[in-house]
Coordinates of C-alpha atoms in Angstrom, one line a residue:
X1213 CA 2.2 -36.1 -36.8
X1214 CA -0.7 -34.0 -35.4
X1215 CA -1.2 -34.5 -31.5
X1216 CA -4.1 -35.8 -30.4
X1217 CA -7.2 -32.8 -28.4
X1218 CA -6.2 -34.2 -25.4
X1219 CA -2.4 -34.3 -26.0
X1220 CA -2.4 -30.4 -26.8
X1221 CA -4.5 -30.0 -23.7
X1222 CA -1.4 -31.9 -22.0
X1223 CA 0.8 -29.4 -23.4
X1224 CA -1.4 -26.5 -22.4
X1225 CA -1.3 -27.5 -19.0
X1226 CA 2.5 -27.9 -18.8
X1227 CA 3.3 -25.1 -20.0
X1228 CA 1.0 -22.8 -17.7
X1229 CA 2.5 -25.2 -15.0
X1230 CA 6.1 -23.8 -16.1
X1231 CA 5.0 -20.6 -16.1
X1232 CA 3.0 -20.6 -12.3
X1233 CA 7.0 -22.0 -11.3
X1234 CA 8.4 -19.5 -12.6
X1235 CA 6.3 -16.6 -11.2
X1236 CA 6.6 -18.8 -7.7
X1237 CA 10.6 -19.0 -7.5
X1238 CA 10.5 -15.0 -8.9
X1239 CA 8.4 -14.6 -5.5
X1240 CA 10.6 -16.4 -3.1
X1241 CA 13.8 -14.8 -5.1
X1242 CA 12.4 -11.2 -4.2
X1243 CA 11.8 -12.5 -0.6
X1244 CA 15.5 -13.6 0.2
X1245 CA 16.3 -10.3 -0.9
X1246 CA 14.3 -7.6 0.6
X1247 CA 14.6 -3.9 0.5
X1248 CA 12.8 -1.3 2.4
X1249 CA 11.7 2.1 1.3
X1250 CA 13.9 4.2 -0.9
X1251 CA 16.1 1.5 -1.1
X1252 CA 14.4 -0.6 -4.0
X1253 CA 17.2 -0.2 -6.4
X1254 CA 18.1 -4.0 -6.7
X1255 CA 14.6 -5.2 -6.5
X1256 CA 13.9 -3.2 -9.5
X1257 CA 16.4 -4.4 -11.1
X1258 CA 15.2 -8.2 -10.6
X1259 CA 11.8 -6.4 -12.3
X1260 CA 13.0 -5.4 -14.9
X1261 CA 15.0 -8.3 -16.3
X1262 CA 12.1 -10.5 -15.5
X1263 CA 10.0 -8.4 -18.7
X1264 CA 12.8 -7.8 -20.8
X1265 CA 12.1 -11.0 -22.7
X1266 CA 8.0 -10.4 -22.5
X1267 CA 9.1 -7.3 -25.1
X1268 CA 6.5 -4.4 -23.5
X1269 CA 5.9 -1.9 -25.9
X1270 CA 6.8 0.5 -23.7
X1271 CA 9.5 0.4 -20.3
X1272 CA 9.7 3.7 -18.1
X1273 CA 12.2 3.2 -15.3
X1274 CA 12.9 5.9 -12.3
X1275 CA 9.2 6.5 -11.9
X1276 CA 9.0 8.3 -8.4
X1277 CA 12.4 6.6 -7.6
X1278 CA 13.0 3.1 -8.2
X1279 CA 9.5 2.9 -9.8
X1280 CA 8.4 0.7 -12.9
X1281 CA 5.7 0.9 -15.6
X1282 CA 5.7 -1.9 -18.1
X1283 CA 3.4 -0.8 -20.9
X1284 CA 1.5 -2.7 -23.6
X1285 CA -0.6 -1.3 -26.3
X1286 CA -3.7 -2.2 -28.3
X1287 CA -4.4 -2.0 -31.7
X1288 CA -6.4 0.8 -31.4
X1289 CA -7.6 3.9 -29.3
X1290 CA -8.9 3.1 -25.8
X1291 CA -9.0 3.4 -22.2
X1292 CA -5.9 3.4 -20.2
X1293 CA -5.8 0.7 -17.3
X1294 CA -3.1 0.5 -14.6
X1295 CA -2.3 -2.3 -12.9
X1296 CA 0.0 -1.6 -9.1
X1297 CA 2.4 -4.1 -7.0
X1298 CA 4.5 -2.5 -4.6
X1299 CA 8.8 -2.7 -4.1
X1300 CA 9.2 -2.2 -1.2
X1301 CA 9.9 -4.3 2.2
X1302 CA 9.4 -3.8 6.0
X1303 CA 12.3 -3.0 8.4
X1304 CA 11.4 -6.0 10.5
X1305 CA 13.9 -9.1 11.3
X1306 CA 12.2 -12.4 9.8
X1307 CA 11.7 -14.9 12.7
X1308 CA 9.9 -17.7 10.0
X1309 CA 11.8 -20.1 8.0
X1310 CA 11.0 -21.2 5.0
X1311 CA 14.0 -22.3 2.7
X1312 CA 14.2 -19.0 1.6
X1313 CA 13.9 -16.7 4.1
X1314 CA 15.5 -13.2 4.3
X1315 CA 19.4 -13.4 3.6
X1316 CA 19.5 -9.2 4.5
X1317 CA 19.3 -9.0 7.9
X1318 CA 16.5 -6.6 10.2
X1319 CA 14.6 -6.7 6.4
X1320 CA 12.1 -8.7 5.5
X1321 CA 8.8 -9.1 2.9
X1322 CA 6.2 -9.4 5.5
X1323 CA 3.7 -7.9 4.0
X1324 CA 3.4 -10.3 1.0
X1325 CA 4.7 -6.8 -1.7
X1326 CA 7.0 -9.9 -3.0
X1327 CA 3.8 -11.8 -3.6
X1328 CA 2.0 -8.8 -5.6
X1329 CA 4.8 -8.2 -7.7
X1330 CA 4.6 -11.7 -8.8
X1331 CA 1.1 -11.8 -9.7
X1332 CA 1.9 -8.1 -11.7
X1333 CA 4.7 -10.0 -13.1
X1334 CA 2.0 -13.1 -14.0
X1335 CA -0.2 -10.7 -15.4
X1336 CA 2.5 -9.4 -17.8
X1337 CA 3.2 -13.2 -18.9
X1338 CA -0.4 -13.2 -20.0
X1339 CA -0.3 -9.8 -22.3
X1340 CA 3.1 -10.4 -23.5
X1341 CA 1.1 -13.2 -24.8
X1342 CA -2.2 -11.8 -26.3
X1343 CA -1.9 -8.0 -26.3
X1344 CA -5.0 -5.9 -25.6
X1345 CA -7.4 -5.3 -28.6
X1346 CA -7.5 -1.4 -27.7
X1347 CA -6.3 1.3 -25.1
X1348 CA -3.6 0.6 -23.0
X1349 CA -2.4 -1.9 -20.4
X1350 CA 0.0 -0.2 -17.5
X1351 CA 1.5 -2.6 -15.2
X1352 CA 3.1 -0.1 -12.5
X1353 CA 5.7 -1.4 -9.8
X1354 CA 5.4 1.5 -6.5
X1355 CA 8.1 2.0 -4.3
X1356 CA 8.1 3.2 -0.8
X1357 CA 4.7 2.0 -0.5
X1358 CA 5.1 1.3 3.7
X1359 CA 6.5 4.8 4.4
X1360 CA 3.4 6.6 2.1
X1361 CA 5.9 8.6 0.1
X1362 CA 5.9 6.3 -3.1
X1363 CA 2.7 7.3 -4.9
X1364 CA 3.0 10.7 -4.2
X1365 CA 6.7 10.3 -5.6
X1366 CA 4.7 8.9 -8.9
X1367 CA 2.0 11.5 -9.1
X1368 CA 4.7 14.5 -8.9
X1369 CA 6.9 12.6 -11.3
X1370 CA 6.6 14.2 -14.9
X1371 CA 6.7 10.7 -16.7
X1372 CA 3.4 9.8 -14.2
X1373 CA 1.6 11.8 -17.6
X1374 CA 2.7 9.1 -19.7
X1375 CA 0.3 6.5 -18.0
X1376 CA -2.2 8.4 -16.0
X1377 CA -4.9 6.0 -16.5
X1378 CA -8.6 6.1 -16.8
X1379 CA -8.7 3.3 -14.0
X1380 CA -6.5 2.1 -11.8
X1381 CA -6.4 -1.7 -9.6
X1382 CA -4.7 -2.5 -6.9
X1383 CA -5.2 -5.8 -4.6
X1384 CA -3.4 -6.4 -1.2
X1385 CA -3.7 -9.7 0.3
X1386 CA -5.3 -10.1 3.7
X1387 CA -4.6 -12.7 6.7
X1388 CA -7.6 -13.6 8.5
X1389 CA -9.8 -14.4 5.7
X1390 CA -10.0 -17.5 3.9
X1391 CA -7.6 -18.5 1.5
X1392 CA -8.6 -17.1 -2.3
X1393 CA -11.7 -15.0 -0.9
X1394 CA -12.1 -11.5 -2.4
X1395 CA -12.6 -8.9 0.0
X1396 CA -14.7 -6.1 -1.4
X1397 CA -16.0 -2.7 -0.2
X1398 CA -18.1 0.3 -2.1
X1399 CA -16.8 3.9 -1.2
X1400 CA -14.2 3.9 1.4
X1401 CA -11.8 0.8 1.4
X1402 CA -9.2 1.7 4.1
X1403 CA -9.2 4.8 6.3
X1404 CA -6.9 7.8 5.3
X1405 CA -3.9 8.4 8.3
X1406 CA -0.9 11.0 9.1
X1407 CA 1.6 10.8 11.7
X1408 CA 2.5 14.4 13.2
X1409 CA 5.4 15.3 15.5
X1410 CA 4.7 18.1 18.5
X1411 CA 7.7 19.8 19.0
X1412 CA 7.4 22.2 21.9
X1413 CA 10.2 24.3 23.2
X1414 CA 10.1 26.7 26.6
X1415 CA 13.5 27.1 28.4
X1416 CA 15.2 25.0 30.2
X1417 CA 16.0 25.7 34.2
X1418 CA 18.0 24.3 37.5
X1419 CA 14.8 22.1 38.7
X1420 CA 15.3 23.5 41.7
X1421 CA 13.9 26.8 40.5
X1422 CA 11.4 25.7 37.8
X1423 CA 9.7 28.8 38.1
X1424 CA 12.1 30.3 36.4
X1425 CA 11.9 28.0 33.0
X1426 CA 9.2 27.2 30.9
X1427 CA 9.0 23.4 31.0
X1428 CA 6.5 22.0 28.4
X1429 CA 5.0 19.2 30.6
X1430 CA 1.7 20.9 31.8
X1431 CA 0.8 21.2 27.8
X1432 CA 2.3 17.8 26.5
X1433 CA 0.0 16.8 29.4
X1434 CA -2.9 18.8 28.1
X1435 CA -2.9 17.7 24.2
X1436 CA -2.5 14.1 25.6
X1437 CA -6.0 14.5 27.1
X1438 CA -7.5 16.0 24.8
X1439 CA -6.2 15.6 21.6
X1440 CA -7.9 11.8 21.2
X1441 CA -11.1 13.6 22.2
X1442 CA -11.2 15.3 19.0
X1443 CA -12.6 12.9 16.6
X1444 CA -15.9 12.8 19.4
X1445 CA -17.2 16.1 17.1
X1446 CA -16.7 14.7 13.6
X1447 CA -19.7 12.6 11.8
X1448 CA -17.9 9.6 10.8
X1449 CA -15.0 7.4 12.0
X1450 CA -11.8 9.1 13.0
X1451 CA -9.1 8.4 15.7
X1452 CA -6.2 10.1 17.4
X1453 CA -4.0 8.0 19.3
X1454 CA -1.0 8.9 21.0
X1455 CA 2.2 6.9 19.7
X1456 CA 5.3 8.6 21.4
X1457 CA 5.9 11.4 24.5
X1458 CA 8.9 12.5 25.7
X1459 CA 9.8 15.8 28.0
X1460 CA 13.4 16.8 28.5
X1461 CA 16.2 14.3 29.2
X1462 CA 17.1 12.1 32.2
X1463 CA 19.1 14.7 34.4
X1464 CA 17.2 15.1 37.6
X1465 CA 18.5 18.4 38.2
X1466 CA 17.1 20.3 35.4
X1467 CA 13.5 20.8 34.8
X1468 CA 12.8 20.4 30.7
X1469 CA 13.1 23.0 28.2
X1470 CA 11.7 20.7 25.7
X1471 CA 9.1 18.1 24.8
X1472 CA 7.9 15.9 21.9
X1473 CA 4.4 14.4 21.1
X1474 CA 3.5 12.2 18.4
X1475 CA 0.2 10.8 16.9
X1476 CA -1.5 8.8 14.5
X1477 CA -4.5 10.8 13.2
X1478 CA -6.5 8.4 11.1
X1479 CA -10.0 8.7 9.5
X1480 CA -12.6 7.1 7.2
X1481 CA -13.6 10.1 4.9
X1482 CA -10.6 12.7 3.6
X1483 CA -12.4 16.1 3.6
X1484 CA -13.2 14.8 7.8
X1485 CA -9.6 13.6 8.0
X1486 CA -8.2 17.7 6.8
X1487 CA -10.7 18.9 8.7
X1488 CA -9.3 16.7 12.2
X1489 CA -5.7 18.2 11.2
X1490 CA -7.0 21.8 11.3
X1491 CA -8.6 21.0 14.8
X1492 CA -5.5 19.4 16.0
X1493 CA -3.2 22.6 14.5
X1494 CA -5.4 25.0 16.7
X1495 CA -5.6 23.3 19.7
X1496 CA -1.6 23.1 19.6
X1497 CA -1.2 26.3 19.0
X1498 CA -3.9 27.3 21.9
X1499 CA -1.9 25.6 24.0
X1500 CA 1.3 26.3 23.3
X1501 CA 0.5 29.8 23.5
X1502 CA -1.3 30.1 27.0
X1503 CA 1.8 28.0 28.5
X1504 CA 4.0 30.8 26.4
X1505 CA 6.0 27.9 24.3
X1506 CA 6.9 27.9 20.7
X1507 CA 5.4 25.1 18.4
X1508 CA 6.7 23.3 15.2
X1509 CA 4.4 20.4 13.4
X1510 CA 6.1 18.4 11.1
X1511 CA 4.3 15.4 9.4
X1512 CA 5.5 11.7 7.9
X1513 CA 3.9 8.4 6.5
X1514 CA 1.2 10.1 5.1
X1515 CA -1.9 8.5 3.2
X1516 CA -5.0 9.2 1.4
X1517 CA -7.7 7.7 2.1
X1518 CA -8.5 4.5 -0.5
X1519 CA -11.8 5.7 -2.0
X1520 CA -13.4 2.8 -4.3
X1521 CA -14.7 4.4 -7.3
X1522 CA -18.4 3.7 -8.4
X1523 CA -17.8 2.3 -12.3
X1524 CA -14.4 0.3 -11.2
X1525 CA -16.3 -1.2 -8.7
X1526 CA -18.9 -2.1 -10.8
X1527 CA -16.1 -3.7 -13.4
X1528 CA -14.5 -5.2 -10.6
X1529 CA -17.1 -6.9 -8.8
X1530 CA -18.8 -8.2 -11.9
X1531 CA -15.7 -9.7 -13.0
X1532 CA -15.4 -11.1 -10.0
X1533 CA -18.8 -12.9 -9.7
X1534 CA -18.6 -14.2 -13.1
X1535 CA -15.6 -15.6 -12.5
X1536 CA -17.8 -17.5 -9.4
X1537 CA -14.8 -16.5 -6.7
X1538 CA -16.3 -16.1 -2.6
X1539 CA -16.7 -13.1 -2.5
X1540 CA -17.1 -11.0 1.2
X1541 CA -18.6 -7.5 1.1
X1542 CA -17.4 -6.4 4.4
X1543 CA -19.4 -4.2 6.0
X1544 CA -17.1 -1.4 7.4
X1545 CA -13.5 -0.2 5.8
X1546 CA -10.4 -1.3 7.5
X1547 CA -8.7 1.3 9.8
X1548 CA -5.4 0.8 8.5
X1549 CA -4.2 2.6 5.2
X1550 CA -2.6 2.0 1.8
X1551 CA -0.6 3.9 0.0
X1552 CA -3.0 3.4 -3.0
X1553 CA -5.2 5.7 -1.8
X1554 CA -3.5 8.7 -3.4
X1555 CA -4.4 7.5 -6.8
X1556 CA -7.8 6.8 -5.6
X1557 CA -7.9 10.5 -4.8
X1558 CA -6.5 11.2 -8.5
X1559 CA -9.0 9.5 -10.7
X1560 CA -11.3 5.9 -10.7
X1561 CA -9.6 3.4 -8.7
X1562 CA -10.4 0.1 -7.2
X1563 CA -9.0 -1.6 -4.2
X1564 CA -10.0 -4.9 -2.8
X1565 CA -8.6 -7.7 -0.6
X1566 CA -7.6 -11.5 -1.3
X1567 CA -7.6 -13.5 1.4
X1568 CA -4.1 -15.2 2.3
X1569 CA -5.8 -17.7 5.0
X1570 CA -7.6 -17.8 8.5
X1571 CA -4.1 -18.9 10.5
X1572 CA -2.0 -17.2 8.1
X1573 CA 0.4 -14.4 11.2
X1574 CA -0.9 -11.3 10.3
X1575 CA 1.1 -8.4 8.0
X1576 CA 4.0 -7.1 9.5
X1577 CA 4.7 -10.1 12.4
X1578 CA 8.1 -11.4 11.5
X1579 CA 6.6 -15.3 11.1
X1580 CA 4.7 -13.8 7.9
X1581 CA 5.0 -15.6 4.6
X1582 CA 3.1 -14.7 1.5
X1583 CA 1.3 -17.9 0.3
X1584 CA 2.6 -18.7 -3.2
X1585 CA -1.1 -20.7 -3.9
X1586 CA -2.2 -16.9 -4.6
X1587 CA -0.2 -15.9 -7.1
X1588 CA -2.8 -17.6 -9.6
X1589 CA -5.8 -16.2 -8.2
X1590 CA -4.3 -12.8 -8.8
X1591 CA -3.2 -13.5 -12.2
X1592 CA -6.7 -14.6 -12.9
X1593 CA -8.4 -11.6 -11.8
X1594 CA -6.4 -9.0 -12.9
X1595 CA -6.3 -10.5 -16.4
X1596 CA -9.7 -10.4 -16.6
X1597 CA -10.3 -7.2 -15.5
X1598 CA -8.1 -6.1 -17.9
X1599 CA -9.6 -7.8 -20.9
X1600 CA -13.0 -7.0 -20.0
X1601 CA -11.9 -3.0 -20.4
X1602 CA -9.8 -3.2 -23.2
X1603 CA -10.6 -6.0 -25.3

């Protein structure tokens, strides 16, 4: 017996309902069971079984770590498009709760990673499914996204070769907007930042004789006021803030032989951002050296700045439209940074935003929740971003 049009549509419908469950429970699976940067060992693992019965053409594991890259060819020559989610989790105790909150405690996805890797994982349903008519289709899972170590990690890695790709997509969901809008932006996405460490060491002295020390508070004093200055000479956006301070130790009869100063040195353009750290290096060492103290800079969580390139925009956004989804063009780039950046900075990249909802808590509070309505949307997007370059 043949079904009846409407009775395959039935069946159609089911079955992409099955498959929306599945990528939903996957999601709130990887939330129970977060793990932060470096860490992403199980997480991966979870990852990797989900694809082994979509038969990739391709599976390279310990990319940059605990990184992932799912590939699946065309039938013939073509561009090479990657598609990034991130491993990792936050260090942050989980205050919601949903029936699956965090099981591991002071870890928690509150940054909605476990709701990207679903959608990558979606988007892998749907070329296990129909492969691409040419090139090849990348679907990368990052770790160590939060700490900015992770695509670096992937870049160095020798296998990275294997699917350096002629474009690369990335989307990161965004509280505050409405639910399912796309959040776009031409050149710059999201600034560039560094964190640097101060370390400032003079000698250290009874405080009743500071005379004969060298304490370092006059000059922790000095950069404080006029390190955040800095950015004042630059063209664009750029912004030093001071996160930490600390001088000596609590012992009220010694005057300190050491201090500590730490930023955040952010900035909308790169070549402005190297430029900021050069500034910052001289004025330290200025200082440092008129107050006769030795300096060490060290530097952490550091990331590029997410550069939207011209022709993956222009695939991107026309995708987008034709696919009649709200679209924002927002009018300045966000001042916090993504790890994606880096492989902005390598070759054509694209990264936009997808609104998770007006009262959704913002990333990082600990009543965060991905919302499992985006999954779709994702899915939708990137697979047609990624037939409309390779098909």
């Amino acid at each position: 017996m043949v079904p009846k049009e409407n009775q395959v549509f039935t069946l159609v419908e089911i079955f992409k309902k099955m498959i929306l469950n599945q990528l939903i429970q996957l999601r709130q699976e990887l939330h129970q069971t977060p793990e932060i940067a470096g860490e992403e060992g199980n997480t991966a693992s979870k990852i990797l079984s989900f694809f082994s019965k979509m038969g990739p053409d391709e599976v390279i594991e310990n990319l940059g770590g605990f990184g992932l890259a799912f590939i699946f060819k065309g039938k013939t020559a073509g561009p090479r498009t990657l598609f990034r989610a991130e491993l990792d989790a936050l260090p942050i105790q989980e205050s919601g709760n949903p029936s699956y909150k965090s099981k591991i405690d002071g870890k928690g996805h509150l940054c909605g990673h476990d709701g990207h890797m679903a959608i990558i994982c979606g988007l892998g349903e749907k070329l296990a499914g129909q492969r691409p008519e040419k090139g090849e289709l990348v679907l990368l899972f990052q770790p160590a996204e939060e700490t900015g170590e992770g695509a670096r990690r992937i870049l160095e890695d020798p296998k990275f070769q294997r699917i350096k790709p002629d474009f690369a997509f990335a989307l990161h969901n965004l509280p505050g907007f409405p639910l399912h809008q796309l959040v776009i932006r031409k050149d710059t996405f999201a600034a560039g930042s560094i964190g640097m460490t101060i370390t400032l060491t003079g000698k250290t002295s009874h405080a009743a004789h500071p005379e004969a020390g060298i304490n370092p508070a006059n000059a922790i004093a000095q950069l404080i006021q006029t390190l955040p200055q800095l950015p004042e000479k630059l063209n664009g956006f750029a912004l030093v803030t001071v996160i930490h301070a600390e001088i000596g130790s609590l012992a009220f009869g010694t005057s300190a032989g050491r201090g500590y100063l730490s930023l955040t040195i952010r900035a909308f353009d790169q070549e402005e951002l190297d430029i900021l750290i050069q500034r910052i290096e001289e004025k330290v060492k200025s200082i440092s050296e008129s107050e006769k103290l030795i300096f060490e800079i060290s530097y952490r969580e550091e990331f590029a700045v997410s550069q939207n390139d011209p022709e993956a925009a222009t695939i991107a956004e026309s995708t987008m439209k034709e696919l009649g989804f709200d679209i924002y063009d927002k009018p300045e780039p966000f001042r916090w940074s993504e790890d994606f950046g880096l492989f902005s900075q390598s070759g054509p990249a694209y990264l936009f935003g997808l609104g998770s909802g007006e009262n959704c808590p913002q990333l990082h509070e600990p009543t965060y929740d991905f919302p499992d309505e985006l999954i779709e949307t994702g899915v939708k997007l990137f697979e047609a971003i990624a037939r409309k370059i390779n098909q």
